[in-house]
Amino acid sequence: MPAEKSGKRKRPKKKGKKFMRNAKGFAKQGIFGRGSHIDGDQFSYFINILDAMKAGLEDVEERVNMANNVFEQTKDHEIDLASNQVVSKALESLIGFVEAPQLERFFTKFGDSLRPMCSDPFASHVLQKMVEIAFLRGLGQTAAREPPEDDVSDPPKKAKPDVAQIEEQYNLETEFSEEHREQCRQFVLRISKFMLNNLEDFVWDACATHIMRTAILCLVGIHVPKIAFVKGGAELTKHRKLYKVPEEWSEVMKEYPQRLEMWPQFVDFPYQEHSSALLGVICLSLSVVDKNMLKHFGKKILMESLLKPDDANNADDEDKPKEIKIEIDDEADDSATNEKALAPATEDDNAKPTVVLPKVFHYQCAVILLETLLTVAGGKLLTQLYAMLFSGRVAHLALGQQTNFSVQRLLQHLKEVPDFESVFDELQPQIEQLLKTGLTGVVSALSAACLRLGAKQAQMIGALQAALHVSGDKEKSKMFFNCLVKLKPHELIADDQSAFVHLHGSLIVQHVLQFNKPIFLVNCILELPAVQLAQIFNTPNGSHIVDAFLQSKYIGEKSRERLIRQLDGFYVDLAITRHGSRVMEQCFKAAQEAQKLRMAKELSSKTNMLKGSPYGSLIHSKYRLETYKLSPSQWLASLGQQQDQQKPVQTKKRPAKTANELFKDILS
C-alpha cells in the first residue's frame, strides 16, 4: 500500500452528511444503493427506517420495536441484505436494540461466512457493530469501572444522553439471560481469534482492519462506540469507558503485538494509514493490560521505525529536509569572495543549519501514532521519545502545521522537570512567532505544562509580555490582560473594541491565574474598567476566566472580593445571558454575606428583566428573590440552610482503586 506524505494535517471527512440525499437521488435512476442488489420496495422500506432513525426516537421501547421488526424482515437473507449500502446503515443503527434471538441469528449467519464478511465494504460495518454490542451484553453493568472521585467540587450537570449513551445504557442494563451473555462473550472471542489467525490478510484490508481494532479494544475492556451517521474521532472518544474483562481475553490481545513485531514489514507499519492506526490501538490497549509490554513494543516502534531517515525517493519534495552542511561556491568570483571576507559580519552571514527531521514527521499517520505513544507512554519511554525525536527540534516542529500537534502532546505528558525545562528553553524565543502564525495551541500547552509541573512560571509570564509587546513600559503593561485574552500585540489592541476572546488566550489566562505568583495579571484584571470586564466575562471563552480567578489558591481573599465588588451594577446584564449567568453564580458562591445581599438587591430591583430571559428566570427561581423582597434576613437564613444541606454531598469522597487509576490513564 502506498504511504501518503503530507505537509499539513487533513481534516477528517464528515461521513454520512449527504448519504441520504445521494441514496434517494440514485434511487430515481434505479440504483438502490451500492453492493448487493435490492428491489425498489426493499429500498423504500429501509430508507424510511433510516429517516425515522435520523429524526430521532426518544423512547427506547420504540427503538426496540423498530429494531425487531426490521431484523425480522431480513430473515433468511441476512448476508445479502447486510452487503447493501443502505440496508447495512439501517442494521448498524438498530442492532444495538434487537432482542437476543435476533442477534444470535446474526451471530450464526455471519459466523458461517466470516472471511467474505470481514472484507465486504458494507457488511463489515454490521459485523464491527455486532462485536461492540456483544461486548457490552457479554459483560453487563457490573463490569463497568467507576471513574476516580478525586474532585470534591460540585458534580457536573448531566447532559442529555446522546445516541451512543442511550445504546450503551440499554445493552448494559437490560436483563438478558446468562446463556445469551455467554454467547455474546464467545462471539467476541471468536472474532478476535479469527482476526489474529488471519493477520497477514487483514492488516492491509481497509474494511477488516476496523473490525480488528474494535476487537482488540474489546479484549482489554475499552469501549469506543460506533454510531452510524455520527463522525468519529474526538466526538466519540469522549465516551470511551473501561470495563473488566476475563483474563483469557487479555492474553489473546497480547498475541497481536507479539506476532506483528516479528514481521519484516513492521518497520513500515507507521507509514501506512491502516497499519499505523492498528499500532495505535495496540499501544492504547497495552497501556491497560501490560505496561512492561507497552514499553518494549513502544521502544521497538521508536528504534526500528520512527527514527528512520526520510526516504531518498522523496528528495525532490519541497518539504524534504536537507543535511546540515555549509556549501561553498568554488566557482564564485575571487574578488567578490575577498570583499565578502573583509566585510563586517552580518546576521545573514550566520546561516542557520537546516533541521533534519526523521521520517516520522513527514507522514500524518505516523505523527498520529507518535501522539498516541506520547499519551500512553510511561516515564522512561516518554523520556526516550523526547530525547531521540524532539530534543533540538522542538522549535522547528512547533512551527509546522502538521507537527505542532505532537509538540502539544509532548508538553501535555512530560513528567520530568529537566526535560520540560529544555523544551521551554527551545520554545521561549519562538512564542511571538507562534502567535503570529496562529499556532496558539502550542503556547497554551506550554503554559499548562508550566502550571502542571510548577516550573518556569515567571519566565513564561515574561515571555508572554515580550511577545505581546507590553514589557518595559508601565502604561503598556496595564494592557497585558487585554492582549492576552485576544492574543494580539499591544499595537493592534488599541483600536480593538470588540468582545472577542480567543479560546487559547482564555486558557492561558486561566493557567497564569493559577501560577504561584499571578499578582501582575491579577492587578491588570482588577484595574480594567468594569464595563470592559463584564463584556469579556459575558463570552463563552471569557466566562471561564472567572472560575480560575475565584478558585486559584494563590489569589488572596481581598482580590476576590474586589473583583466581585467591581462587577456591581452588571449582575443583571450577566444573569440574563447564557454565559454571563454562569459568572454571576460563581461570584455569588464566592461572595461574603454582605456582598450576597447587595447582589440580591440589584437582581431583585429588575425582576421583570430577569424573568424576560430564560437564564434570568432560572436565576430568579434558584436564588429565591421573591423571598428576598419579603424579608432579606429570612432570605439570608434560608440560603445558609440550603448550603448546609448541600455541603455533605459536595465533600463526599471514595478512595481511588487500582482499576480507577488505570481508567484515569486511558482518558488522560
XYZ file of C-alpha atoms in Angstrom, residues 3-663:
661
model
C 2.109 5.724 2.023
C 0.856 9.282 1.808
C 3.086 12.219 2.634
C 1.555 15.474 3.702
C 2.813 18.836 4.882
C -0.458 19.801 6.501
C -2.794 17.796 8.666
C -6.003 16.898 6.852
C -9.382 17.470 8.399
C -11.441 14.286 8.902
C -14.250 13.934 6.408
C -17.778 14.281 7.744
C -19.290 10.943 6.870
C -22.977 10.468 6.323
C -23.809 14.144 5.836
C -25.020 13.683 2.261
C -25.649 9.951 2.411
C -29.458 10.114 2.474
C -29.655 12.755 -0.248
C -27.354 10.789 -2.545
C -29.126 7.490 -1.871
C -32.515 8.942 -2.817
C -31.022 10.624 -5.869
C -29.519 7.377 -7.179
C -32.781 5.548 -6.450
C -34.504 7.708 -9.088
C -32.015 6.269 -11.575
C -32.830 2.708 -10.488
C -29.677 2.306 -8.373
C -30.798 1.153 -4.930
C -27.571 1.528 -3.011
C -24.181 0.071 -3.804
C -23.231 -3.512 -3.033
C -25.735 -6.350 -3.315
C -28.940 -5.733 -5.267
C -32.274 -4.979 -3.577
C -35.577 -4.093 -5.234
C -37.415 -0.790 -5.037
C -39.824 -1.869 -2.295
C -36.993 -3.025 -0.037
C -35.122 0.205 -0.688
C -38.157 2.314 0.226
C -38.669 0.317 3.418
C -35.096 0.691 4.650
C -34.732 4.317 3.589
C -37.856 5.139 5.615
C -36.298 3.363 8.586
C -33.169 5.498 8.220
C -35.268 8.677 8.011
C -37.008 7.726 11.237
C -33.693 6.959 12.972
C -32.114 10.229 11.888
C -35.157 12.173 13.055
C -34.605 10.622 16.481
C -36.664 8.247 18.589
C -36.841 9.434 22.181
C -38.377 6.267 23.598
C -36.078 3.245 23.889
C -39.071 0.945 23.571
C -39.804 2.427 20.142
C -36.236 1.710 19.081
C -36.525 -1.888 20.323
C -39.795 -2.495 18.473
C -38.444 -0.979 15.270
C -35.227 -2.999 15.529
C -37.069 -6.288 15.983
C -39.416 -5.540 13.071
C -36.536 -4.608 10.762
C -34.430 -7.645 11.672
C -37.451 -9.893 11.158
C -37.587 -8.635 7.552
C -34.026 -9.865 6.987
C -34.734 -13.486 7.915
C -33.041 -15.968 5.530
C -31.463 -13.013 3.658
C -29.138 -11.667 6.340
C -25.905 -11.808 4.327
C -27.315 -10.429 1.066
C -29.103 -7.537 2.752
C -26.195 -6.640 5.047
C -23.998 -6.359 1.937
C -26.131 -3.498 0.583
C -25.082 0.045 1.347
C -28.485 1.342 2.501
C -29.514 -1.759 4.442
C -26.173 -2.004 6.264
C -26.674 1.523 7.585
C -30.117 0.610 8.876
C -28.880 -2.605 10.510
C -25.920 -0.821 12.077
C -28.225 1.830 13.541
C -30.614 -0.697 15.093
C -28.566 -3.756 16.019
C -27.905 -2.369 19.476
C -31.609 -2.634 20.341
C -32.577 -6.077 18.975
C -33.705 -8.882 21.235
C -31.442 -11.829 21.990
C -32.825 -14.341 19.393
C -32.414 -11.850 16.534
C -28.818 -11.033 17.468
C -27.916 -14.695 17.930
C -29.307 -15.444 14.474
C -26.914 -12.854 13.022
C -24.057 -14.385 15.037
C -24.730 -17.717 13.328
C -25.222 -16.362 9.799
C -22.135 -14.134 9.871
C -20.112 -16.859 11.581
C -20.686 -19.143 8.613
C -19.217 -16.546 6.192
C -16.690 -14.670 8.278
C -13.930 -14.169 5.726
C -16.037 -12.508 2.981
C -17.973 -10.508 5.610
C -14.764 -9.037 7.032
C -13.737 -7.657 3.649
C -17.171 -6.573 2.445
C -17.345 -2.742 2.350
C -20.859 -2.728 3.840
C -21.390 -5.952 5.779
C -18.113 -5.306 7.631
C -19.728 -2.304 9.332
C -22.525 -4.522 10.634
C -20.020 -7.100 11.852
C -17.962 -4.414 13.620
C -21.100 -3.161 15.362
C -22.042 -6.720 16.338
C -18.698 -7.143 18.109
C -19.308 -3.948 20.076
C -22.848 -4.941 21.124
C -21.747 -8.482 22.006
C -19.003 -6.959 24.169
C -21.483 -4.807 26.120
C -24.054 -7.551 26.579
C -21.468 -10.164 27.454
C -20.027 -8.071 30.298
C -23.053 -6.238 31.664
C -23.346 -3.339 34.071
C -21.335 -4.974 36.860
C -18.175 -4.919 34.722
C -18.099 -1.132 34.451
C -15.201 0.522 36.254
C -16.109 3.715 38.066
C -14.032 6.849 37.397
C -11.901 8.182 40.263
C -13.593 10.679 42.552
C -10.610 12.880 43.302
C -12.631 16.001 42.648
C -14.760 17.112 45.607
C -16.218 20.148 43.875
C -19.764 20.406 42.616
C -20.695 17.420 40.459
C -21.135 18.386 36.782
C -24.632 18.655 35.427
C -25.675 15.606 33.454
C -26.187 16.442 29.816
C -28.963 14.892 27.802
C -27.751 11.422 26.701
C -26.921 11.064 23.025
C -27.379 8.061 20.734
C -24.184 6.352 21.892
C -25.055 6.683 25.572
C -28.648 5.502 25.126
C -27.481 2.419 23.227
C -24.725 1.629 25.747
C -27.072 2.003 28.706
C -29.688 -0.266 27.123
C -27.243 -3.109 26.424
C -25.638 -2.891 29.855
C -28.774 -2.625 31.967
C -31.240 -4.858 30.142
C -31.623 -8.237 31.825
C -30.511 -10.773 29.242
C -30.258 -14.468 30.044
C -26.896 -15.861 31.130
C -26.963 -18.126 28.067
C -27.246 -15.099 25.768
C -24.465 -13.286 27.616
C -22.224 -16.320 27.246
C -22.928 -16.471 23.505
C -22.007 -12.784 23.254
C -18.716 -13.346 25.075
C -17.909 -16.306 22.829
C -18.675 -14.241 19.727
C -16.220 -11.512 20.780
C -13.557 -14.133 21.456
C -14.245 -15.953 18.191
C -13.951 -12.823 16.039
C -10.790 -11.761 17.880
C -9.105 -15.131 17.357
C -10.231 -15.262 13.725
C -8.635 -11.866 13.117
C -5.476 -12.981 14.897
C -5.207 -16.143 12.792
C -5.632 -14.135 9.586
C -3.387 -11.176 10.380
C -1.459 -11.482 7.119
C -4.654 -10.984 5.116
C -6.419 -8.392 7.248
C -3.714 -5.953 8.358
C -3.812 -4.284 4.947
C -7.572 -4.661 4.410
C -9.381 -1.324 4.701
C -12.567 -2.979 5.988
C -11.225 -5.809 8.130
C -8.730 -3.616 9.978
C -11.586 -1.631 11.548
C -13.117 -4.835 12.900
C -9.706 -5.902 14.183
C -9.202 -2.613 16.042
C -12.635 -2.853 17.653
C -11.933 -6.461 18.680
C -8.578 -5.523 20.246
C -10.163 -2.715 22.260
C -12.931 -5.045 23.430
C -10.391 -7.665 24.550
C -8.956 -5.240 27.109
C -12.292 -3.734 28.105
C -12.156 -0.405 26.254
C -15.460 0.647 24.720
C -15.472 3.154 21.868
C -18.958 3.362 20.333
C -19.515 3.156 16.594
C -22.603 5.139 15.586
C -23.963 5.391 12.053
C -24.171 8.946 10.662
C -22.003 10.269 13.512
C -18.439 11.358 12.812
C -15.705 9.576 14.706
C -12.566 10.941 16.323
C -12.871 13.186 19.348
C -16.676 13.212 19.227
C -16.833 9.502 20.009
C -13.707 9.007 22.089
C -15.168 11.315 24.721
C -17.447 8.361 25.605
C -14.565 5.901 25.905
C -15.015 3.724 29.003
C -13.171 0.863 30.642
C -14.681 -2.491 31.689
C -13.407 -5.565 33.490
C -12.889 -8.489 31.111
C -11.969 -12.180 31.544
C -8.215 -12.824 31.832
C -8.347 -15.052 28.743
C -9.255 -12.031 26.630
C -6.173 -10.083 27.692
C -3.903 -12.993 26.799
C -5.392 -13.168 23.298
C -4.843 -9.437 22.857
C -1.142 -9.719 23.781
C -0.602 -12.122 20.880
C -1.280 -9.316 18.374
C 1.848 -7.247 19.165
C 3.941 -10.401 19.665
C 3.174 -11.573 16.139
C 3.328 -8.201 14.417
C 6.741 -7.223 15.772
C 8.273 -10.323 14.148
C 7.165 -9.286 10.661
C 9.798 -7.829 8.310
C 7.215 -5.199 7.269
C 6.944 -3.941 10.865
C 9.274 -1.004 10.215
C 6.889 0.336 7.557
C 3.697 -0.008 9.604
C 3.649 3.591 10.942
C 3.777 4.998 7.413
C 0.623 3.323 6.108
C -2.771 4.503 7.267
C -4.455 1.274 8.397
C -1.428 -0.422 9.929
C -0.479 2.801 11.730
C -3.952 3.052 13.270
C -3.688 -0.618 14.307
C -0.393 0.039 16.117
C -2.002 2.979 17.900
C -4.885 0.809 19.142
C -2.437 -1.872 20.308
C -0.416 0.708 22.284
C -3.601 2.048 23.851
C -4.686 -1.476 24.812
C -1.277 -2.443 26.220
C -1.393 0.580 28.494
C -4.312 -1.159 30.239
C -3.135 -4.776 30.435
C 0.680 -4.747 30.430
C 2.837 -1.642 30.967
C 6.076 -3.614 30.523
C 4.986 -4.971 27.144
C 3.948 -1.443 26.150
C 7.439 -0.166 26.995
C 9.040 -2.932 24.915
C 6.604 -2.528 21.998
C 6.834 1.283 22.013
C 10.628 1.174 22.104
C 10.669 -1.205 19.135
C 8.444 1.174 17.154
C 10.727 4.059 18.103
C 14.076 2.412 17.369
C 13.202 0.477 14.221
C 10.681 2.752 12.556
C 10.200 6.281 13.886
C 13.926 7.064 13.861
C 14.307 6.123 10.189
C 15.619 8.935 7.956
C 13.343 10.224 5.242
C 13.201 8.156 2.035
C 15.712 9.024 -0.675
C 12.983 8.907 -3.327
C 11.394 11.986 -1.744
C 14.455 14.107 -2.434
C 12.554 16.342 -4.820
C 9.835 17.076 -2.294
C 9.987 20.708 -1.245
C 9.310 19.723 2.352
C 12.232 17.271 2.488
C 14.860 18.417 4.994
C 18.427 18.677 3.862
C 21.524 17.531 5.690
C 23.242 20.012 7.962
C 26.132 21.407 5.947
C 27.593 24.662 4.700
C 28.130 24.813 0.962
C 30.972 26.875 -0.577
C 30.718 28.054 -4.164
C 34.146 27.268 -5.645
C 33.306 28.965 -8.936
C 32.444 32.298 -7.378
C 34.490 35.344 -8.330
C 37.601 35.600 -6.174
C 37.266 39.361 -5.832
C 33.670 39.059 -4.609
C 34.748 36.407 -2.149
C 37.545 38.576 -0.833
C 35.252 41.592 -0.484
C 32.774 39.472 1.469
C 35.522 38.114 3.699
C 36.744 41.631 4.511
C 33.244 42.998 5.127
C 31.897 43.063 8.700
C 29.811 40.048 9.680
C 26.010 40.391 9.407
C 23.101 38.321 10.657
C 22.599 36.890 7.149
C 26.156 35.569 7.127
C 25.485 33.403 10.170
C 23.498 30.832 8.228
C 21.306 28.681 10.413
C 21.710 24.967 9.758
C 18.609 23.227 8.457
C 16.955 20.945 10.979
C 16.946 17.327 9.811
C 13.709 15.569 10.707
C 13.231 11.804 10.957
C 10.795 10.157 8.575
C 8.009 10.063 11.181
C 7.406 13.825 10.957
C 6.750 13.684 7.198
C 3.701 11.395 7.377
C 0.437 12.344 9.012
C -0.487 8.788 10.020
C 2.944 8.320 11.643
C 2.625 11.601 13.543
C -0.778 10.494 14.890
C 0.776 7.200 16.048
C 3.543 9.168 17.765
C 0.926 11.288 19.542
C -0.761 8.107 20.797
C 2.583 6.820 22.069
C 3.228 10.094 23.882
C -0.189 9.809 25.517
C 0.203 6.270 26.888
C 3.982 6.038 27.425
C 5.453 5.622 30.886
C 8.167 7.907 32.226
C 11.155 6.059 30.763
C 9.688 5.585 27.267
C 8.480 9.193 27.247
C 11.978 10.448 28.027
C 13.376 8.293 25.204
C 10.800 9.643 22.745
C 11.693 13.190 23.735
C 15.465 12.687 23.617
C 15.543 10.868 20.271
C 12.801 12.623 18.305
C 12.221 16.082 19.799
C 15.380 17.302 21.505
C 16.907 20.113 19.447
C 13.949 20.091 17.040
C 11.096 21.311 19.274
C 11.025 24.892 17.957
C 11.090 23.721 14.331
C 8.332 21.151 14.952
C 6.191 23.652 16.859
C 6.132 25.933 13.810
C 4.944 23.133 11.481
C 1.277 22.866 10.526
C 1.332 19.067 10.850
C 3.880 18.572 13.620
C 2.818 21.213 16.158
C 0.193 18.805 17.496
C 2.877 16.334 18.529
C 4.683 19.123 20.411
C 1.444 19.920 22.237
C 1.018 16.254 23.150
C 4.622 16.132 24.394
C 4.006 19.161 26.616
C 0.812 17.627 27.989
C 2.543 14.429 29.117
C 6.160 15.284 30.018
C 6.817 14.039 33.537
C 10.423 15.071 34.173
C 11.063 18.734 35.046
C 14.559 18.833 33.419
C 13.071 17.606 30.126
C 10.371 20.257 30.303
C 12.881 22.989 31.060
C 14.834 22.009 27.943
C 11.646 22.169 25.853
C 10.773 25.546 27.367
C 14.202 26.969 26.565
C 13.740 25.950 22.918
C 10.214 27.345 22.635
C 10.604 30.588 24.585
C 12.256 32.573 21.723
C 9.539 31.360 19.323
C 6.436 32.382 21.315
C 5.904 35.600 19.341
C 6.308 33.759 16.032
C 3.867 31.054 17.184
C 1.267 33.714 17.983
C 1.843 35.466 14.643
C 1.383 32.259 12.641
C -1.745 31.249 14.564
C -0.194 28.202 16.257
C -1.546 29.341 19.597
C -2.263 25.812 20.826
C 1.458 25.286 21.453
C 1.629 28.410 23.643
C -1.431 27.258 25.583
C 0.074 23.786 26.081
C 3.340 25.402 27.235
C 1.588 27.499 29.896
C -0.413 24.445 31.010
C 2.828 22.472 31.423
C 4.322 25.320 33.485
C 1.308 25.054 35.785
C 1.274 21.244 35.944
C 4.986 20.848 36.676
C 5.417 24.032 38.711
C 8.390 25.177 36.634
C 9.379 28.215 34.524
C 6.271 30.157 35.563
C 7.906 33.578 35.962
C 9.782 33.092 32.676
C 6.505 32.198 30.946
C 4.863 35.414 32.107
C 7.895 37.401 30.960
C 7.942 35.666 27.571
C 4.238 36.415 27.046
C 4.767 40.075 27.922
C 7.636 40.319 25.449
C 5.699 38.531 22.702
C 2.720 40.887 23.158
C 4.981 43.987 23.309
C 3.857 45.141 26.755
C 7.111 44.729 28.691
C 9.306 47.619 29.780
C 6.556 50.268 29.805
C 4.231 50.904 32.731
C 1.261 52.058 30.632
C 1.630 49.263 28.103
C 1.972 46.648 30.836
C -1.535 47.532 32.064
C -2.853 46.161 28.766
C -1.361 42.714 29.415
C -4.717 41.106 30.195
C -6.411 42.652 27.130
C -3.598 41.494 24.862
C -3.610 38.031 26.396
C -7.333 37.306 26.024
C -7.196 38.326 22.365
C -3.625 37.069 21.744
C -2.792 40.271 19.885
C 0.182 42.598 20.470
C -0.275 45.992 22.095
C -0.255 47.853 18.757
C -3.340 46.003 17.495
C -5.290 46.151 20.751
C -5.543 49.955 20.926
C -8.283 50.129 18.273
C -9.922 46.780 19.081
C -13.175 47.379 20.963
C -14.743 44.005 20.148
C -15.827 41.475 22.782
C -13.840 38.709 21.087
C -11.959 36.398 23.466
C -9.538 33.897 21.936
C -10.009 30.320 23.175
C -6.304 29.740 23.763
C -5.948 33.243 25.158
C -8.598 32.424 27.751
C -6.866 29.137 28.601
C -3.501 30.861 29.017
C -5.071 33.448 31.351
C -6.622 30.624 33.396
C -3.242 28.893 33.659
C -1.394 32.070 34.667
C -4.009 32.887 37.322
C -3.171 29.550 38.966
C 0.606 30.129 38.890
C 2.415 30.597 42.207
C 2.722 34.375 41.695
C -0.073 35.668 39.437
C -0.209 39.117 41.086
C 0.801 41.048 37.953
C -2.066 39.612 35.883
C -4.473 39.927 38.828
C -3.745 43.650 39.060
C -4.228 44.051 35.306
C -7.669 42.451 35.604
C -8.711 44.494 38.637
C -7.613 47.787 37.041
C -9.744 47.179 33.966
C -12.975 49.237 33.709
C -15.997 47.269 34.955
C -17.806 47.711 31.607
C -14.975 46.067 29.697
C -14.578 43.367 32.326
C -18.269 42.439 32.164
C -18.090 42.384 28.373
C -15.202 39.881 28.458
C -16.831 37.691 31.116
C -20.066 37.602 29.106
C -18.491 35.488 26.350
C -18.187 31.681 26.036
C -14.399 31.720 26.445
C -14.154 34.642 28.838
C -16.655 33.294 31.363
C -14.247 30.553 32.480
C -11.624 33.118 33.482
C -13.791 33.959 36.500
C -13.678 30.306 37.616
C -9.871 30.316 37.614
C -9.714 33.699 39.374
C -12.070 32.716 42.192
C -10.662 29.202 42.657
C -6.922 29.918 42.457
C -5.010 29.061 45.652
C -2.594 31.932 45.057
C -5.119 34.775 44.736
C -5.991 36.374 48.075
C -9.433 36.887 49.584
C -9.194 40.664 49.171
C -8.555 40.349 45.428
C -11.553 38.035 45.030
C -13.779 40.427 46.970
C -12.536 43.337 44.869
C -13.411 41.520 41.632
C -16.906 40.692 42.900
C -17.436 44.310 44.024
C -16.157 45.606 40.707
C -18.971 43.858 38.863
C -21.650 45.603 40.946
C -24.203 47.124 38.604
C -23.596 44.491 35.904
C -25.033 41.395 37.560
C -28.414 41.779 35.876
C -26.746 42.063 32.457
C -24.766 38.928 33.253
C -27.699 36.968 34.689
C -29.862 37.273 31.573
C -27.323 35.649 29.251
C -26.204 32.053 28.962
C -22.526 32.515 29.792
C -22.934 35.559 31.996
C -25.336 33.666 34.285
C -22.506 31.197 34.997
C -20.257 34.094 36.003
C -22.954 35.513 38.270
C -23.416 32.162 40.001
C -19.667 31.735 40.565
C -19.402 35.230 42.021
C -22.413 34.655 44.262
C -20.942 31.391 45.554
C -17.609 33.069 46.432
C -19.140 36.262 47.903
C -19.435 37.132 51.587
C -22.875 37.625 53.145
C -22.838 41.424 52.779
C -21.959 41.135 49.081
C -24.657 38.487 48.539
C -27.211 40.895 49.948
C -26.032 43.622 47.543
C -26.214 41.207 44.599
C -29.723 40.083 45.593
C -30.823 43.698 45.915
C -29.502 44.505 42.445
C -31.162 41.455 40.880
C -34.497 41.880 42.646
C -34.693 45.529 41.548
C -35.079 44.384 37.946
C -37.283 41.308 38.317
C -39.127 41.872 35.034
C -35.848 41.992 33.134
C -34.726 38.755 34.768
C -37.984 36.939 34.074
C -37.852 38.039 30.447
C -34.824 35.817 29.886
C -34.786 32.009 30.276
C -31.419 32.229 32.070
C -32.504 35.139 34.245
C -35.704 33.321 35.121
C -33.679 30.355 36.393
C -31.507 32.695 38.465
C -34.625 34.352 39.903
C -36.052 30.986 40.908
C -32.797 29.421 42.133
C -31.912 32.282 44.475
C -35.490 32.813 45.743
C -35.522 36.516 45.013
C -39.223 36.719 45.880
C -38.290 35.718 49.429
C -35.596 38.410 49.489
C -38.171 41.081 48.649
C -40.331 39.993 51.573
C -37.536 39.656 54.145
C -33.795 39.935 53.392
C -32.858 38.464 56.788
C -35.135 35.450 56.308
C -33.752 35.005 52.774
C -30.177 35.022 54.084
C -31.028 32.468 56.789
C -32.733 30.125 54.294
C -29.745 30.464 51.980
C -27.424 29.336 54.771
C -29.597 26.298 55.487
C -29.602 25.350 51.814
C -25.788 25.487 51.701
C -25.506 23.345 54.859
C -27.687 20.665 53.258
C -25.569 20.580 50.104
C -22.205 20.540 51.888
C -22.051 16.810 52.843
C -22.877 15.833 49.267
C -20.087 18.017 47.882
C -17.396 16.699 50.237
C -18.249 13.021 49.830
C -15.242 11.107 48.518
C -14.435 7.473 47.894
C -10.884 6.111 47.920
C -9.395 5.505 44.493
C -8.716 1.929 43.408
C -6.097 0.413 41.158
C -8.671 -0.097 38.394
C -9.658 3.531 38.649
C -6.070 4.622 38.234
C -5.851 2.593 35.030
C -9.076 4.177 33.827
